[in-house]
Coordinates of N, CA and C in Angstrom, one line a residue:
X1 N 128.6 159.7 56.5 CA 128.8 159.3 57.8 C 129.9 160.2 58.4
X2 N 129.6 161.0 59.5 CA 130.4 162.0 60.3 C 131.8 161.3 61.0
X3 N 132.8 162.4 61.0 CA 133.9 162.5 61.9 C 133.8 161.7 63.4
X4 N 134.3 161.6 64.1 CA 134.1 161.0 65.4 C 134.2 162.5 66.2
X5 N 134.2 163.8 65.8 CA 134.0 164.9 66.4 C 132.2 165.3 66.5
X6 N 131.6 164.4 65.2 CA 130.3 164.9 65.2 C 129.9 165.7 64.1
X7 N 128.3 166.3 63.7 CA 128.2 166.7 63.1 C 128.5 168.5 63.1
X8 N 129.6 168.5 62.0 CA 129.9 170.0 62.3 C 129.7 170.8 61.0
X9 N 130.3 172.1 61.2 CA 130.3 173.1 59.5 C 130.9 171.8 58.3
X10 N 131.9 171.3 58.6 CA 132.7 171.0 57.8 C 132.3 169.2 57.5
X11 N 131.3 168.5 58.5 CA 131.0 167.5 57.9 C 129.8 167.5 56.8
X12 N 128.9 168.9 57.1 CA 127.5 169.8 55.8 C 128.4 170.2 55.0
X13 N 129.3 170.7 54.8 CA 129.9 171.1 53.4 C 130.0 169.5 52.9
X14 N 130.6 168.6 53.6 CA 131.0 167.3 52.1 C 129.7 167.0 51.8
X15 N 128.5 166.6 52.7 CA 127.1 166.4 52.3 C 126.6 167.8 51.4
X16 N 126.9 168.6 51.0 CA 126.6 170.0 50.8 C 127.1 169.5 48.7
X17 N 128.7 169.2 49.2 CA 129.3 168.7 47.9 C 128.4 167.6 47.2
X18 N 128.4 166.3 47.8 CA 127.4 165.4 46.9 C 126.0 166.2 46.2
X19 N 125.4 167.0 47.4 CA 124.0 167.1 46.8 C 124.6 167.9 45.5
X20 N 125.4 169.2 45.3 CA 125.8 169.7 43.8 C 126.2 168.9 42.9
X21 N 126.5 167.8 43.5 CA 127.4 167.0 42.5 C 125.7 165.8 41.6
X22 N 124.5 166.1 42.5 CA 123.5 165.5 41.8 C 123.0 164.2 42.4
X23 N 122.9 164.3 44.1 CA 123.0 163.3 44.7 C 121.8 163.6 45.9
X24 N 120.9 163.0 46.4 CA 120.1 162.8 47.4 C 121.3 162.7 48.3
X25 N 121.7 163.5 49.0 CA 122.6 163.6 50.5 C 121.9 163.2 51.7
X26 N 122.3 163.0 52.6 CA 121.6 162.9 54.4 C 122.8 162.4 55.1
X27 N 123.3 163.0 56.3 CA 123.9 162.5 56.8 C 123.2 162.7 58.4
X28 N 122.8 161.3 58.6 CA 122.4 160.9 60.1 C 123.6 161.1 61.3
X29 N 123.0 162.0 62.2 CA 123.7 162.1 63.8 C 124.0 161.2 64.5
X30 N 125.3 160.3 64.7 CA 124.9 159.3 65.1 C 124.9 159.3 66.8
X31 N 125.2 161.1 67.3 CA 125.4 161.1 68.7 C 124.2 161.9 69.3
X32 N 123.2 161.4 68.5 CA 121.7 162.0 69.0 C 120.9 161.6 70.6
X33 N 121.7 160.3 70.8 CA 121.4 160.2 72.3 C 122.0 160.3 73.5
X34 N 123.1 161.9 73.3 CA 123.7 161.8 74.4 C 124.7 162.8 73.8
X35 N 124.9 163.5 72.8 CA 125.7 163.9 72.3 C 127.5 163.3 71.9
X36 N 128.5 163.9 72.2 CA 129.9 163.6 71.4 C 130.7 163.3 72.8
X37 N 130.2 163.5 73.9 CA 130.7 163.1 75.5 C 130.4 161.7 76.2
X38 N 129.0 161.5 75.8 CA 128.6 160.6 76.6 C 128.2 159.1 74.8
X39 N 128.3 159.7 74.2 CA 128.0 158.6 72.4 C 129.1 158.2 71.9
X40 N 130.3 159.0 72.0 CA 132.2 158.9 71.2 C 132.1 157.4 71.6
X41 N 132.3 157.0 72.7 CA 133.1 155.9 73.1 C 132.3 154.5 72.5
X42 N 131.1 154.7 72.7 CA 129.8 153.2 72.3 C 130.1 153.4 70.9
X43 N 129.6 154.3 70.3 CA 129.5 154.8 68.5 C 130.8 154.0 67.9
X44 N 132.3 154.4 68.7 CA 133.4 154.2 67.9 C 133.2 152.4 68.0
X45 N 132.9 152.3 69.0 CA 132.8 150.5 69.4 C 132.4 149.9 68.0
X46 N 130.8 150.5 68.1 CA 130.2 150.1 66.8 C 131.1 149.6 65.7
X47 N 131.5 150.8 65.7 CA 132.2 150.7 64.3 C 133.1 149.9 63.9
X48 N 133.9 149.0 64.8 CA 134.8 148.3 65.0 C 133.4 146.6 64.8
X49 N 132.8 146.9 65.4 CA 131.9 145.3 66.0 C 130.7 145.2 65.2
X50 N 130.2 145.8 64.2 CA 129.0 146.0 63.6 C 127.7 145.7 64.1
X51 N 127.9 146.2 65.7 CA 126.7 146.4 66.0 C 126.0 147.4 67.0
X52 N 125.2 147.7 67.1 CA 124.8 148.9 68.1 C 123.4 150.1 67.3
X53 N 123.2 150.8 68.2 CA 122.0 151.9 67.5 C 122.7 152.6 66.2
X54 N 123.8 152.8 65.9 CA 124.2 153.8 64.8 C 124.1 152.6 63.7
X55 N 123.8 151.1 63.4 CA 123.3 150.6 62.4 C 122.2 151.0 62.6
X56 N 121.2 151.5 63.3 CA 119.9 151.5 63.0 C 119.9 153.2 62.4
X57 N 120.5 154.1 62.5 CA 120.2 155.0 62.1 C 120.9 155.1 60.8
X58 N 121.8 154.0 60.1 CA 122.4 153.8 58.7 C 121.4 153.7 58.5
X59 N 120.5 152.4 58.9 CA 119.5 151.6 57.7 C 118.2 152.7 57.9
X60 N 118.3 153.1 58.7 CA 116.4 154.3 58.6 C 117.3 155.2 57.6
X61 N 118.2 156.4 57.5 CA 118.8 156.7 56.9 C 118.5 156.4 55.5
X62 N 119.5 155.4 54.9 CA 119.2 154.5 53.6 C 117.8 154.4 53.4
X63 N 116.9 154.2 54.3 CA 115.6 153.2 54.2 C 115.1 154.7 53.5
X64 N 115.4 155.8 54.1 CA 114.4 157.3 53.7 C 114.9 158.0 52.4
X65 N 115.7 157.7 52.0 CA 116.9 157.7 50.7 C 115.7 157.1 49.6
X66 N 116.0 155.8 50.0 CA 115.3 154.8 49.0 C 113.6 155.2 48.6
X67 N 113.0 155.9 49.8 CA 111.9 156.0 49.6 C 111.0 157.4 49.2
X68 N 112.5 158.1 48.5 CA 111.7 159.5 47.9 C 111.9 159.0 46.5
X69 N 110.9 160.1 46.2 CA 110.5 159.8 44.6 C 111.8 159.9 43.7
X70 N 112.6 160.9 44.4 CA 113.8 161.0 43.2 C 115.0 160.4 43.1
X71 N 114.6 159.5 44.1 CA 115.9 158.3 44.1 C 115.9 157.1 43.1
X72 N 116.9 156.8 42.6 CA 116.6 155.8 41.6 C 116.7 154.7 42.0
X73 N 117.0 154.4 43.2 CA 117.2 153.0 43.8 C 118.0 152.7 43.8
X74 N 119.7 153.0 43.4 CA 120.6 152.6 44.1 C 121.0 153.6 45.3
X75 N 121.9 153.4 46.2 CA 122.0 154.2 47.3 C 123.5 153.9 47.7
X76 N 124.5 154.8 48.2 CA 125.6 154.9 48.3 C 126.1 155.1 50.0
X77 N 127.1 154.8 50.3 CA 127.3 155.3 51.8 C 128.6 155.8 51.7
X78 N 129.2 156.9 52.5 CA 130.1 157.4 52.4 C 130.6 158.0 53.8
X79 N 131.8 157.6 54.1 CA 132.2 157.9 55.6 C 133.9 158.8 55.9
X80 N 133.8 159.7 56.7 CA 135.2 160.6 56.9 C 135.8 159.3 58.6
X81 N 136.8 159.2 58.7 CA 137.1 158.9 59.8 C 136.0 157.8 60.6
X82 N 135.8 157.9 61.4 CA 135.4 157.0 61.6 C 134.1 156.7 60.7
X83 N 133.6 157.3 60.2 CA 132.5 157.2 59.5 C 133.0 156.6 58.1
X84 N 134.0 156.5 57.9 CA 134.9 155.6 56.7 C 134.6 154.0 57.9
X85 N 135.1 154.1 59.2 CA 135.0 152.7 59.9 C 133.9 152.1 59.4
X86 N 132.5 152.9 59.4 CA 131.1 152.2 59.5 C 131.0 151.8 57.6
X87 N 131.7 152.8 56.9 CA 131.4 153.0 55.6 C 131.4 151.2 55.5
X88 N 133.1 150.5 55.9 CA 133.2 149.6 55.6 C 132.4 148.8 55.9
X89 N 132.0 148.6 57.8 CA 131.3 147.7 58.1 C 130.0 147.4 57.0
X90 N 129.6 148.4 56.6 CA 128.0 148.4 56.1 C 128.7 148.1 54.3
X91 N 129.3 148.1 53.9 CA 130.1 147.4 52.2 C 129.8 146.1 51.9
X92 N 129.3 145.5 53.0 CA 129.3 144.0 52.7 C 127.7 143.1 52.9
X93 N 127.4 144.6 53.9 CA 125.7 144.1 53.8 C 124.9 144.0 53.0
X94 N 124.7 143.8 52.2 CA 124.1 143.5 50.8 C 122.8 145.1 51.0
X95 N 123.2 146.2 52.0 CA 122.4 147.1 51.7 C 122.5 148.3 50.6
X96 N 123.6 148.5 50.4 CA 124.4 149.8 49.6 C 124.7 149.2 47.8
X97 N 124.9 150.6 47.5 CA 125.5 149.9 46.1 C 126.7 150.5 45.9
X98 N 127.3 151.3 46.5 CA 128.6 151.9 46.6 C 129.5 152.0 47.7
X99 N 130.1 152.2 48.0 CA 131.0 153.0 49.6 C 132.3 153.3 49.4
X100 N 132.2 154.5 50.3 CA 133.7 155.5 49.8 C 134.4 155.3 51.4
X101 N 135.1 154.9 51.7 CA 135.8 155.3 53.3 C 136.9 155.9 53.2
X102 N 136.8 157.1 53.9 CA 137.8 157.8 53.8 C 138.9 157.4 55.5
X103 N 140.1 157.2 55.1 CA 140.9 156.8 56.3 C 139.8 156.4 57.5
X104 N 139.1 155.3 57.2 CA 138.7 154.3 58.0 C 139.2 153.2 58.3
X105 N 139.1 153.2 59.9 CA 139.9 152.0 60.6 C 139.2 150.5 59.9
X106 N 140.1 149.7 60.0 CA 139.5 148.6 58.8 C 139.1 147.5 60.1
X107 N 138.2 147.1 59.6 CA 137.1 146.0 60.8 C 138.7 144.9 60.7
X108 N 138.1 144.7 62.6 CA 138.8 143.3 62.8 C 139.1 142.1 62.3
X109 N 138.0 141.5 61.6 CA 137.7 140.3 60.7 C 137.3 140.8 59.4
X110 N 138.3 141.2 58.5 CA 138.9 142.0 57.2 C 138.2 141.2 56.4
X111 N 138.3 140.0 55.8 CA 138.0 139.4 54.8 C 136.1 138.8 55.1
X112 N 136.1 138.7 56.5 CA 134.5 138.3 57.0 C 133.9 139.0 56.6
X113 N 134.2 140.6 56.7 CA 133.3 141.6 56.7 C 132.8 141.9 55.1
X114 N 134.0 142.1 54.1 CA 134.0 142.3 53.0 C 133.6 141.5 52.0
X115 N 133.7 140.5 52.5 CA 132.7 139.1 51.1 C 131.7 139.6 50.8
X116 N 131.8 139.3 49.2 CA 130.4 140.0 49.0 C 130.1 141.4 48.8
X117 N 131.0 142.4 49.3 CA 130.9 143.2 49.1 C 130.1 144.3 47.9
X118 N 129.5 145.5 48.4 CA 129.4 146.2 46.9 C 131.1 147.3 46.5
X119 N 130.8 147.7 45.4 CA 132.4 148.1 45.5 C 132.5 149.6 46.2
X120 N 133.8 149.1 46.5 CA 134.3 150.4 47.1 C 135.6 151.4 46.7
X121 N 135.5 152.4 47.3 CA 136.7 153.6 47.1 C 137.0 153.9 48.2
X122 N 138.4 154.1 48.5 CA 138.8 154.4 49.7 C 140.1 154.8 49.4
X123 N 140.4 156.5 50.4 CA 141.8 156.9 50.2 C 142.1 157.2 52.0
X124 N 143.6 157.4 51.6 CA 144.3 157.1 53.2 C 145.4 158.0 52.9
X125 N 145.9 158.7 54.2 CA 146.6 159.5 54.2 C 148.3 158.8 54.4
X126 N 149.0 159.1 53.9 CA 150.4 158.3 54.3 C 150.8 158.5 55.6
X127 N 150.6 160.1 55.7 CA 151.5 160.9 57.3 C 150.5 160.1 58.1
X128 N 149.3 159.7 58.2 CA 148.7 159.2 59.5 C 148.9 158.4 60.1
X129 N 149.3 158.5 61.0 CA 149.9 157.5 61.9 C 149.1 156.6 62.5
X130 N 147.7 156.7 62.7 CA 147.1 156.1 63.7 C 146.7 154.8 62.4
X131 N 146.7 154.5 61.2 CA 146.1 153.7 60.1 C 147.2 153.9 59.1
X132 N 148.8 153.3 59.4 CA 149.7 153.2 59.0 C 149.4 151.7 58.2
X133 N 149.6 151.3 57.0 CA 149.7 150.0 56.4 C 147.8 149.9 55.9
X134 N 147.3 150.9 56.4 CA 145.8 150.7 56.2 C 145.5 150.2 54.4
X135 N 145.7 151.4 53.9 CA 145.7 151.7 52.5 C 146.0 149.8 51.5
X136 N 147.1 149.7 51.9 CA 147.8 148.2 51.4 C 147.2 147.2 51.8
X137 N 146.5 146.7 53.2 CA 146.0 146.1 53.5 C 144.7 145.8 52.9
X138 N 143.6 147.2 52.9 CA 142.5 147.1 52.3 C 142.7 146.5 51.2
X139 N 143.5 147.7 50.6 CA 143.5 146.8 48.4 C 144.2 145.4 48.9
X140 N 144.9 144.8 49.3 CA 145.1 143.4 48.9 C 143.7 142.7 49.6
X141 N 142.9 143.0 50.6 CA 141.9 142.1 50.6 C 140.8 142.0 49.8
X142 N 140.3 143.4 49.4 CA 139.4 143.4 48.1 C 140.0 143.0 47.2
X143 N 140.8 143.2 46.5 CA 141.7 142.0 45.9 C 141.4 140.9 45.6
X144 N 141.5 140.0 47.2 CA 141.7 138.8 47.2 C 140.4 138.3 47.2
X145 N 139.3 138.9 47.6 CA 137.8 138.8 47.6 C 137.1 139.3 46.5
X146 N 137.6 139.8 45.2 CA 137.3 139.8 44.0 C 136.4 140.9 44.2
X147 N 136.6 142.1 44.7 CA 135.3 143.6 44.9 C 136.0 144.4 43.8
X148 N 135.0 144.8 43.3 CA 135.3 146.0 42.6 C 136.0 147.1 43.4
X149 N 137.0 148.0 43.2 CA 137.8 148.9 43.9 C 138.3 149.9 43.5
X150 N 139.1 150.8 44.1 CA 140.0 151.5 43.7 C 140.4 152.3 45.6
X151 N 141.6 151.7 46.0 CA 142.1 152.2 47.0 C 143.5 153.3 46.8
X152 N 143.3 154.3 47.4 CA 144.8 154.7 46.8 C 145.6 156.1 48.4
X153 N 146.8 155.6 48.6 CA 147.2 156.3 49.7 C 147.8 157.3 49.1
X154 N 147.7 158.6 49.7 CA 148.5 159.4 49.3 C 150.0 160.2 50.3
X155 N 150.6 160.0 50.2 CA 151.8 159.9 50.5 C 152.5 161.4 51.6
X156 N 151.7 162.2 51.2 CA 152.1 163.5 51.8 C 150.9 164.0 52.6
X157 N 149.5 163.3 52.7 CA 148.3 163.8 53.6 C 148.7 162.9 54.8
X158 N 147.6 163.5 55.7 CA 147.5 163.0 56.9 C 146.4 162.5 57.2
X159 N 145.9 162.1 58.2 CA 144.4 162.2 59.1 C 143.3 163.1 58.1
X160 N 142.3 163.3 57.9 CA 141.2 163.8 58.1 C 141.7 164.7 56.9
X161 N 142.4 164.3 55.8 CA 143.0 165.3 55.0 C 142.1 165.9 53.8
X162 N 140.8 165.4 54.0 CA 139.4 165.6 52.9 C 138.7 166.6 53.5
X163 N 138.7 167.3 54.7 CA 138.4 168.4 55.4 C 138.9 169.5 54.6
X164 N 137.8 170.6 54.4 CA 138.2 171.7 54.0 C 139.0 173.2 55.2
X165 N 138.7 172.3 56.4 CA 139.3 173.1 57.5 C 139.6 172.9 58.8
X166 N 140.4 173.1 59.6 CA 140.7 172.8 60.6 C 139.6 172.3 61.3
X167 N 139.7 170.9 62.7 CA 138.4 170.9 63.6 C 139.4 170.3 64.9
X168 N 138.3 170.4 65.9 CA 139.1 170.2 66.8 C 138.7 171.3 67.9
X169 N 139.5 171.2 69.3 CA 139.7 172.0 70.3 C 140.6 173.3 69.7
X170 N 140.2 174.5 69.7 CA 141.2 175.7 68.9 C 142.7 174.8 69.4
X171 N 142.9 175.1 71.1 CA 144.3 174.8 71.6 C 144.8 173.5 71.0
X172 N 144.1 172.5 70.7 CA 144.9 171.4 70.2 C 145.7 171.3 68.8
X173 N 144.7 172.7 67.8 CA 145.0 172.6 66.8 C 146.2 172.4 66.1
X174 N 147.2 173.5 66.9 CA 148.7 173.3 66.4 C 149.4 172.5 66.7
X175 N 149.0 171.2 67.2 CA 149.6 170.1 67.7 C 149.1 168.8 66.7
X176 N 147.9 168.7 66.6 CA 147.7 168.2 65.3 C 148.0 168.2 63.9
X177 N 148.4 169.8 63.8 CA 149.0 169.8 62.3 C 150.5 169.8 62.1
X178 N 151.2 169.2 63.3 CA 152.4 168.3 64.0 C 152.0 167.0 63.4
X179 N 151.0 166.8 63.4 CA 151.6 165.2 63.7 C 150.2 164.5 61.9
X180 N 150.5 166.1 61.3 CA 150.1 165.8 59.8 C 148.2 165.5 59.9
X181 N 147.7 165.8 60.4 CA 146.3 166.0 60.7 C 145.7 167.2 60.2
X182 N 144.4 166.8 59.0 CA 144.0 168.1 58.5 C 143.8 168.5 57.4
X183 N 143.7 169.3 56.8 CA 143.5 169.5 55.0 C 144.5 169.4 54.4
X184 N 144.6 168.7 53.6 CA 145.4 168.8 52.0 C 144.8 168.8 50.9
X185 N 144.9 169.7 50.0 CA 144.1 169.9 49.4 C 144.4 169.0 48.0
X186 N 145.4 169.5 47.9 CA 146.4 168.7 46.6 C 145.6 167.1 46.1
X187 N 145.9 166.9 47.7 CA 145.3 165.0 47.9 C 143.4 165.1 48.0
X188 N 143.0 165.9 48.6 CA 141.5 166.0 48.5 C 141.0 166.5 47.1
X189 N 141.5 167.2 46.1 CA 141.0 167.1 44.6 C 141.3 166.1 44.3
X190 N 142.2 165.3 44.4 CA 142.1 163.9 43.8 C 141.4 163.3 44.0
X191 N 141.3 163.0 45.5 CA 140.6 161.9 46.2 C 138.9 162.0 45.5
X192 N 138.7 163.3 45.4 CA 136.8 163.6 45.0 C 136.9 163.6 43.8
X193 N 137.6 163.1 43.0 CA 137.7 163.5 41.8 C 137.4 161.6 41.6
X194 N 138.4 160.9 42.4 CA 138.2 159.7 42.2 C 136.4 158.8 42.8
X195 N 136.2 159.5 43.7 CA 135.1 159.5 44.9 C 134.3 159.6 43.3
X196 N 133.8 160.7 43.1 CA 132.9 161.5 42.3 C 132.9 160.4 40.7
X197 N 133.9 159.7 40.4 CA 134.0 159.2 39.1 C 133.3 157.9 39.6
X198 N 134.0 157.0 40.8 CA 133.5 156.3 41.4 C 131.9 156.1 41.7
X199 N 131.6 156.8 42.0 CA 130.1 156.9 42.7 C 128.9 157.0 40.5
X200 N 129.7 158.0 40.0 CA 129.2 158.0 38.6 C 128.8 157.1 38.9
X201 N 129.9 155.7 38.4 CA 129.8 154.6 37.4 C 128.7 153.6 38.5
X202 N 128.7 153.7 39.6 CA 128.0 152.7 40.4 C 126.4 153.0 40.9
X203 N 126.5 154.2 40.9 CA 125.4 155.1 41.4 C 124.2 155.3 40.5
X204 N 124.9 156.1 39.5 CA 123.7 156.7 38.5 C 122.7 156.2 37.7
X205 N 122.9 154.7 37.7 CA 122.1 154.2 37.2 C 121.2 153.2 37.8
X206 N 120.0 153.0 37.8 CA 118.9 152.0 38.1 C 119.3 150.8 38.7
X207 N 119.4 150.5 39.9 CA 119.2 149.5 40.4 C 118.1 148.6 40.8
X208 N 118.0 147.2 41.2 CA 117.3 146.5 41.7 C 117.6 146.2 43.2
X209 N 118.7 146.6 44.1 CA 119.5 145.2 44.9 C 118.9 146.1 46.1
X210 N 119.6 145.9 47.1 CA 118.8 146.6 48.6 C 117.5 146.2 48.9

């Protein structure tokens, strides 16, 4: 699940990584009706309220996953930014068998959303300001709701720090890597490294559920 910039170079390289890594990839457009001007504002909503067209393009998504021959029937969701928002919303719908959110804004009704949950992984940047306390928050409520997990902040990334490169307006760029927005790399081998072990243990093998 894409950036809130949309799909770019840099959101096909992380779909680019899973598929090497031995994975049925797809990542659905969720600004197909109107593009990143007139779709940002409804889409981000979504993601916050769990509802709108970008669940229907999760579950056709998923639904087209599940129904090639070389899928084994479990299926994973995995989200950058806001696409970490949706990762969550959709963790609890008994559709997925994994989910990774990366610095995703955490849904309004925290504990509603997550009951039940399939497990998840999720890393957060420390410098980001806009999902300050995020990281702590999440782990104490999977936690408290008994999900399998592994959340972990990293202390010296920022924003969107799983990007292999700059995005954005060129002009804006040096203003965002002010305010810690952007790649770190240091923190992104970890983060895939935990992603990637993650997804192993829940993924690779035969499911029934969905």
């Amino acid at each position: 699940m894409h950036e809130a910039l949309g799909v770019d170079d840099v959101m096909l390289r992380q779909a680019e990584r899973l598929a090497r890594a031995g994975y049925l990839a797809l990542m659905p457009d969720l600004f197909t009706q109107g593009g990143v001007r007139r779709c940002l504002v409804p889409t981000m909503r979504a993601s916050r309220s769990g509802h709108g067209r970008a669940y229907q393009d999760i579950e056709a998504a998923r639904t087209f996953l599940t129904e090639s021959p070389d899928c084994t029937g479990a299926v994973g969701i995995i989200g950058f930014c806001m696409g970490g928002a949706f990762a969550l919303m959709s963790a609890g719908n008994g559709s997925f068998d994994a989910a990774s959110a990366n610095y995703g804004m955490l849904p309004a009704q925290l504990d509603q959303v997550l009951a039940g949950a399939c497990p998840v992984v999720a890393s957060y940047g420390g410098r980001d300001r806009m999902l300050k306390g995020a990281a702590a928050e999440l782990d104490s409520a999977l936690e408290r709701l008994g999900v399998v997990h592994d959340v972990k902040e990293y202390p010296q990334a920022g924003h969107a720090f799983l990007n292999d490169a700059e995005v954005g307006p060129r002009p804006l760029r040096p203003l965002l890597r002010v305010t810690g927005m952007g790649p770190h790399p240091e923190a992104a081998a970890d983060a895939w490294r935990r992603i990637e072990t993650f997804f192993g243990t829940h993924l690779k093998q035969p499911t029934t559920s969905g």
